Amino acid sequence: MNKMFPVLKREYMTRVKTKGFIIGTIALPLFMVFIIAVPVFLALFKSEKPCQLVVLDLSQQVYPLLISALDDTTTSGARLYQLSLWEVTPGNLSIAKIELAKKVDKKEIDGYILIPTDVFQKNYAEFYAKNVSNFEQNRTIERAISSVITRIRLERTGLDPIQISQMVRTVNLKTFKVRAGKEEEDTGFTFGITYVLAMILYIALLLYGVMVMRSVIEEKNSRVVELVVSSVKPSHLMAGKILGVGAVGLTQIFIWVSILAFLSFYAGSLVTSIFSVPAAEIKLPSIPVSVLIYFVVFFVLGYFFFSTWYAGLGAMVNSEQEAQSLQMPLIMFLVIPVLMMVYVIGNPDSTLSIVLSLIPVFSPIVMFMRISVQMPPFYEILASIVLLILSIAAMIWLVGKIYRVGILMYGKRPNLPELIKWIKYG
């Protein structure tokens, strides 16, 4: 067993000292901080430049009410939408549009709104601007015009539009996540963080599994393995490789989880101090420690399960090209949970989600997603972990036999009968 540790140390040290490991370890947290900080920054410092709009009101009824409907203001109290009326008739509409288009091109105005004569019957208006990709602005203008049209229609029927608008006001639904008897407002954070962490699991399991396979193939092709197995048992060599690369992955995961936990607990304070925003206005949800612990647990178990397969796969082939087709089933076992991600997050306690979370090839990702969204009964988590550990033990026994023979075999890739012979011989 002592001879396994030099292999483990070599696999670990040769990887953690590489630029790729250092860059990858730093890049992901920076990316996470970036995607969290940028929306907050943009929300706090969004542009408040007044929008100069010209209105072509062929209905001759909408413009006066539209001024009061588009009453958004900047922090300084100035009107955000500054409207002006352009007198026009259906006969000279085309000329007016040409002139206004020139003004838009010269940036004299930001755009213009065309209210058709039959707007009350056809239910549409037109907005022309150099940039029509500001969907928030588009929705604001659309809602304002819609409210004005509705008000005019109600006035025509003799109803009080103010009373009607109060009676038909929409209700905003606030969502609160209940966890461990506590309530926390959740506007999509759980979905987002579950999606991100599940994708990290998928990428990490695939990346480090392939890393083990490549290590085996490289040593096999260079014939270094022939020298190594003369002093180290093949089983110890395989274990050293898996544990060494696994330690690299665990180091990286530990760093990521530590940073994620820090951001989860202190992001609100950081935003408050950096942007001078009152703490009461900052409502950033936190990630439960239990979720981060289970993330590490299922990474470790998932890694041992898949890397054992990849080690055996590396011993069976002579090059990465040969391994391409053979590793497709393993990749599919990782891809299927990703394809099921939206369903599992939306239905964590459905029969399909429960069954998938108990199948070892899917459980590292699926069970973690269930835990992150809605903590399942402990016996289900325990059953998933036990089944995964038993499967790992079975894989080590089976793949160990393939590895013992395969690392010293060159030439043609084994077919199924030959593989069975390897297992019997091993």
XYZ file of C-alpha atoms in Angstrom:
426
model
C 0.000 0.000 0.000
C 2.917 2.348 0.743
C 3.959 2.131 -2.921
C 0.634 3.676 -3.932
C 1.417 7.011 -2.267
C 4.362 7.958 -4.532
C 2.018 7.459 -7.504
C -0.656 9.548 -5.774
C 1.846 12.291 -4.937
C 3.229 12.363 -8.477
C -0.231 12.594 -10.062
C -1.213 15.341 -7.635
C 1.933 17.481 -7.734
C 2.388 17.361 -11.517
C -1.124 18.763 -11.952
C -1.542 21.353 -9.194
C 1.641 23.106 -10.334
C 0.432 23.562 -13.907
C -0.760 26.920 -15.237
C -3.998 25.279 -16.363
C -4.895 24.278 -12.798
C -4.069 27.703 -11.368
C -5.935 29.582 -14.103
C -8.945 27.243 -13.899
C -9.108 27.515 -10.113
C -9.061 31.305 -10.236
C -11.203 31.742 -13.352
C -14.395 30.068 -12.110
C -14.730 32.105 -8.870
C -14.011 35.276 -10.821
C -16.693 34.303 -13.308
C -19.152 33.611 -10.461
C -18.375 36.994 -8.883
C -18.768 38.606 -12.292
C -22.227 37.166 -13.014
C -23.387 38.096 -9.491
C -21.852 41.579 -9.352
C -22.657 42.812 -12.852
C -26.479 42.614 -12.541
C -26.270 44.337 -9.130
C -23.984 47.011 -10.546
C -26.217 47.590 -13.572
C -29.307 47.761 -11.368
C -27.687 50.394 -9.162
C -26.095 52.414 -11.941
C -28.443 52.019 -14.884
C -28.487 54.851 -17.384
C -30.866 57.679 -16.540
C -30.389 59.683 -19.721
C -33.726 61.307 -20.676
C -35.340 59.711 -23.710
C -36.481 62.253 -26.326
C -39.529 60.875 -28.164
C -41.788 62.429 -30.794
C -45.422 61.294 -30.957
C -47.398 61.130 -34.218
C -50.951 60.923 -32.890
C -53.271 60.303 -35.833
C -56.081 59.461 -33.383
C -55.763 62.946 -31.849
C -56.722 61.476 -28.449
C -53.777 59.538 -27.082
C -50.964 62.105 -26.743
C -52.304 64.201 -23.806
C -52.908 61.106 -21.676
C -49.654 59.461 -22.789
C -47.648 62.300 -21.215
C -49.070 61.461 -17.783
C -48.847 57.687 -18.384
C -45.114 57.846 -19.143
C -44.335 59.573 -15.858
C -41.101 57.756 -14.949
C -38.490 60.068 -13.446
C -34.745 59.980 -12.852
C -33.204 60.127 -9.376
C -32.868 63.884 -9.823
C -36.615 64.202 -10.459
C -36.412 64.934 -14.203
C -38.813 63.183 -16.568
C -37.237 60.070 -18.083
C -39.459 60.171 -21.185
C -39.682 63.645 -22.713
C -42.473 63.663 -25.298
C -43.298 66.194 -27.987
C -46.218 66.180 -30.424
C -45.605 66.306 -34.187
C -48.661 67.589 -36.003
C -49.430 65.210 -38.848
C -52.296 64.031 -41.046
C -52.679 60.733 -42.924
C -51.874 62.627 -46.117
C -48.405 63.811 -45.084
C -47.523 60.875 -42.820
C -44.858 59.459 -45.144
C -43.078 62.833 -45.343
C -43.180 63.198 -41.548
C -41.681 59.714 -41.079
C -38.821 60.538 -43.453
C -38.024 63.743 -41.566
C -38.192 62.005 -38.191
C -35.976 59.162 -39.435
C -33.338 61.762 -40.318
C -33.622 63.240 -36.814
C -33.147 59.764 -35.323
C -30.052 59.206 -37.497
C -28.619 62.555 -36.403
C -29.443 61.653 -32.765
C -31.574 64.760 -32.398
C -34.276 62.488 -30.977
C -34.163 58.920 -29.622
C -37.200 57.742 -31.542
C -40.835 58.358 -32.394
C -44.176 56.729 -31.659
C -46.881 56.403 -34.297
C -50.461 56.131 -33.039
C -52.654 55.008 -35.995
C -56.108 56.442 -36.630
C -57.724 53.040 -36.012
C -55.678 52.204 -32.924
C -58.872 51.472 -30.933
C -59.957 48.813 -33.421
C -56.644 47.215 -34.456
C -54.907 47.399 -31.060
C -51.402 48.311 -32.165
C -49.052 51.263 -32.243
C -45.593 51.626 -33.778
C -42.284 52.604 -32.211
C -39.310 53.645 -34.345
C -35.818 54.068 -32.875
C -32.171 53.422 -33.634
C -32.140 50.827 -30.860
C -35.247 48.706 -30.336
C -33.428 46.055 -28.275
C -34.049 47.803 -24.952
C -36.909 45.487 -24.023
C -37.553 47.162 -20.678
C -38.073 50.495 -22.427
C -40.254 48.843 -25.077
C -42.466 47.249 -22.409
C -42.766 50.565 -20.544
C -43.956 52.374 -23.683
C -46.271 49.492 -24.587
C -47.873 49.440 -21.123
C -48.324 53.219 -21.161
C -50.054 53.235 -24.570
C -52.183 50.234 -23.567
C -53.327 51.933 -20.359
C -54.250 55.110 -22.280
C -56.251 53.183 -24.893
C -58.059 51.257 -22.147
C -58.876 54.477 -20.309
C -60.336 56.137 -23.419
C -62.455 53.060 -24.158
C -63.821 53.052 -20.620
C -64.613 56.760 -20.771
C -66.556 56.177 -23.978
C -68.752 53.633 -22.189
C -69.369 56.005 -19.288
C -67.326 54.022 -16.760
C -64.829 55.629 -14.407
C -61.385 54.506 -15.680
C -59.686 55.228 -12.341
C -62.077 52.971 -10.407
C -61.860 50.293 -13.079
C -58.033 50.370 -13.091
C -58.007 49.962 -9.304
C -60.351 46.983 -9.529
C -58.437 45.192 -12.288
C -54.925 45.779 -10.950
C -52.713 42.721 -11.222
C -51.382 40.977 -8.125
C -47.646 40.355 -7.822
C -46.782 36.943 -6.408
C -43.796 36.940 -4.048
C -42.178 33.550 -3.566
C -40.623 32.445 -0.264
C -38.592 29.286 0.211
C -39.327 27.411 3.437
C -36.275 25.574 4.736
C -35.767 24.216 8.269
C -38.772 26.147 9.546
C -37.458 29.459 8.206
C -38.768 31.557 5.335
C -36.584 33.326 2.793
C -37.693 35.276 -0.259
C -36.636 33.470 -3.417
C -37.072 35.056 -6.843
C -35.285 32.330 -8.793
C -32.053 32.075 -6.807
C -32.587 28.385 -5.954
C -33.078 27.479 -9.610
C -30.044 29.507 -10.653
C -27.617 28.209 -8.039
C -28.798 24.601 -8.501
C -28.312 24.893 -12.240
C -24.821 26.384 -11.855
C -23.625 23.864 -9.241
C -25.056 20.913 -11.197
C -23.228 22.114 -14.316
C -20.000 22.422 -12.301
C -20.520 18.834 -11.110
C -21.078 17.656 -14.685
C -17.997 19.447 -16.021
C -15.779 18.387 -13.088
C -16.776 14.702 -13.256
C -16.217 14.618 -17.008
C -12.997 16.643 -16.905
C -11.275 14.662 -14.152
C -12.486 11.316 -15.480
C -10.955 12.086 -18.877
C -7.802 13.271 -17.082
C -7.410 9.823 -15.472
C -7.950 8.114 -18.840
C -5.359 10.301 -20.574
C -2.811 9.639 -17.839
C -3.216 5.879 -18.295
C -2.991 6.119 -22.100
C 0.131 8.332 -21.983
C 2.017 5.978 -19.664
C 0.874 2.964 -21.652
C 2.055 4.439 -24.983
C 5.401 5.576 -23.565
C 5.934 2.095 -22.079
C 6.680 3.762 -18.742
C 3.999 1.582 -17.200
C 6.096 -1.537 -17.887
C 8.788 -0.168 -15.585
C 6.314 1.045 -12.972
C 4.428 -2.267 -12.609
C 7.713 -4.019 -11.914
C 7.773 -2.262 -8.540
C 4.102 -1.310 -8.005
C 1.091 -3.594 -8.228
C -1.324 -2.643 -11.050
C -4.124 -2.252 -8.493
C -1.988 0.171 -6.461
C -1.035 2.034 -9.646
C -4.692 2.446 -10.616
C -5.656 3.514 -7.095
C -2.782 6.008 -6.961
C -3.825 7.575 -10.249
C -7.492 7.822 -9.269
C -6.727 9.200 -5.803
C -4.066 11.598 -7.108
C -6.257 13.134 -9.799
C -9.182 13.042 -7.357
C -7.137 15.017 -4.834
C -6.511 17.616 -7.543
C -10.236 17.854 -8.205
C -11.070 17.958 -4.508
C -8.538 20.755 -3.981
C -10.167 22.771 -6.734
C -13.707 22.010 -5.507
C -12.736 22.901 -1.916
C -11.398 26.283 -3.053
C -14.529 26.955 -5.122
C -16.911 25.905 -2.345
C -15.026 28.026 0.209
C -15.282 31.087 -2.023
C -18.949 30.349 -2.750
C -19.684 30.008 0.969
C -17.888 33.283 1.682
C -19.849 35.092 -1.028
C -23.076 33.525 0.195
C -22.611 34.828 3.735
C -20.878 38.153 3.079
C -22.021 39.272 -0.390
C -24.645 41.578 1.123
C -22.076 43.315 3.338
C -19.657 43.667 0.425
C -22.297 45.227 -1.837
C -23.330 47.578 0.997
C -19.766 48.765 1.622
C -18.697 49.022 -2.026
C -21.794 50.717 -3.444
C -22.872 52.600 -0.271
C -26.343 51.061 -0.444
C -28.402 50.717 2.777
C -28.267 47.150 4.115
C -32.076 47.018 4.201
C -32.159 47.312 0.405
C -29.817 44.363 -0.111
C -31.632 41.038 -0.021
C -29.225 38.404 -1.275
C -30.222 34.815 -0.475
C -27.641 32.504 1.061
C -26.648 28.946 0.191
C -27.200 26.486 3.069
C -24.018 24.859 4.365
C -25.690 21.441 4.015
C -26.048 21.993 0.252
C -22.336 22.806 -0.079
C -21.403 19.729 1.995
C -23.553 17.446 -0.162
C -22.025 19.066 -3.247
C -18.576 17.912 -2.091
C -19.898 14.468 -1.056
C -21.494 13.758 -4.428
C -18.497 15.122 -6.301
C -16.196 12.710 -4.435
C -18.506 9.706 -4.912
C -19.279 10.602 -8.522
C -15.609 11.087 -9.252
C -14.621 7.663 -7.897
C -17.458 6.019 -9.827
C -16.678 7.558 -13.211
C -12.884 7.816 -12.907
C -12.692 4.077 -12.191
C -14.497 3.459 -15.470
C -12.205 5.895 -17.264
C -9.100 4.191 -15.837
C -10.293 0.856 -17.220
C -11.124 2.512 -20.529
C -7.626 3.973 -20.760
C -6.127 0.525 -20.163
C -8.234 -0.984 -22.977
C -7.191 1.411 -25.761
C -3.943 2.556 -27.342
C -4.847 6.170 -28.135
C -7.362 8.883 -27.349
C -8.846 8.428 -30.825
C -9.761 4.836 -29.956
C -11.262 6.004 -26.676
C -13.578 8.525 -28.380
C -16.295 6.018 -29.288
C -15.896 3.880 -26.152
C -16.402 6.791 -23.774
C -19.704 7.876 -25.349
C -21.826 5.698 -22.991
C -20.035 7.242 -19.992
C -20.588 10.740 -21.353
C -24.286 9.980 -21.925
C -24.657 8.921 -18.280
C -23.483 12.442 -17.378
C -25.435 14.226 -20.117
C -28.832 12.674 -19.290
C -29.043 14.363 -15.836
C -28.152 17.678 -17.502
C -30.955 17.180 -20.037
C -33.324 16.357 -17.149
C -32.166 19.369 -15.131
C -35.188 21.638 -15.654
C -37.603 18.764 -14.948
C -35.809 17.621 -11.780
C -35.492 21.165 -10.409
C -39.190 21.774 -11.078
C -40.314 18.347 -9.817
C -37.765 17.171 -7.226
C -40.185 14.789 -5.487
C -41.674 13.175 -8.615
C -41.348 9.417 -9.101
C -38.975 9.871 -12.048
C -36.702 12.224 -10.087
C -36.614 9.844 -7.112
C -35.811 6.821 -9.299
C -33.062 8.647 -11.210
C -31.513 9.864 -7.947
C -31.150 6.252 -6.769
C -29.489 4.943 -9.955
C -25.689 5.213 -9.409
C -24.870 6.443 -12.929
C -27.261 9.392 -12.479
C -27.357 9.935 -8.707
C -24.281 12.201 -8.256
C -25.963 14.993 -10.217
C -29.682 14.188 -9.828
C -29.653 13.618 -6.055
C -27.622 16.775 -5.539
C -30.170 18.770 -7.569
C -32.996 17.371 -5.431
C -31.111 18.294 -2.243
C -30.433 21.820 -3.467
C -34.050 22.502 -4.473
C -35.999 20.636 -1.802
C -34.267 18.498 0.813
C -35.542 14.913 0.308
C -36.055 12.484 3.212
C -32.735 11.468 4.759
C -33.327 7.784 4.023
C -33.449 8.579 0.282
C -30.146 10.469 0.482
C -28.615 7.628 2.518
C -29.915 5.021 0.051
C -28.429 6.977 -2.854
C -25.036 7.253 -1.127
C -24.972 3.573 -0.088
C -25.909 2.384 -3.593
C -23.227 4.634 -5.051
C -20.567 3.316 -2.639
C -21.517 -0.304 -3.399
C -21.359 0.461 -7.125
C -17.923 2.046 -6.702
C -16.703 -1.072 -4.884
C -18.076 -3.275 -7.671
C -16.485 -1.064 -10.339
C -13.097 -1.125 -8.605
C -13.233 -4.935 -8.469
C -14.330 -5.280 -12.109
C -12.232 -2.531 -13.674
C -9.243 -3.540 -11.553
C -9.174 -6.883 -13.386
C -9.354 -5.144 -16.769
C -6.657 -2.671 -15.745
C -4.185 -5.361 -14.616
C -4.221 -6.977 -18.048
C -4.968 -3.971 -20.255
C -2.043 -1.741 -19.270
C 0.390 -4.330 -20.636
C -1.572 -5.133 -23.815
C -0.837 -3.299 -27.073
C -2.199 -3.404 -30.587
C -5.811 -4.180 -31.406
C -8.549 -2.990 -29.061
C -10.193 -5.948 -27.250
C -13.663 -7.106 -28.268
C -16.244 -8.348 -25.767
C -15.085 -12.018 -25.643
C -11.482 -10.893 -25.135
C -12.597 -8.461 -22.448
C -14.338 -11.292 -20.598
C -11.094 -13.290 -20.786
C -9.222 -10.325 -19.315
C -11.650 -10.220 -16.406
C -11.259 -13.955 -15.772
C -7.488 -13.761 -16.087
C -7.268 -10.643 -13.897
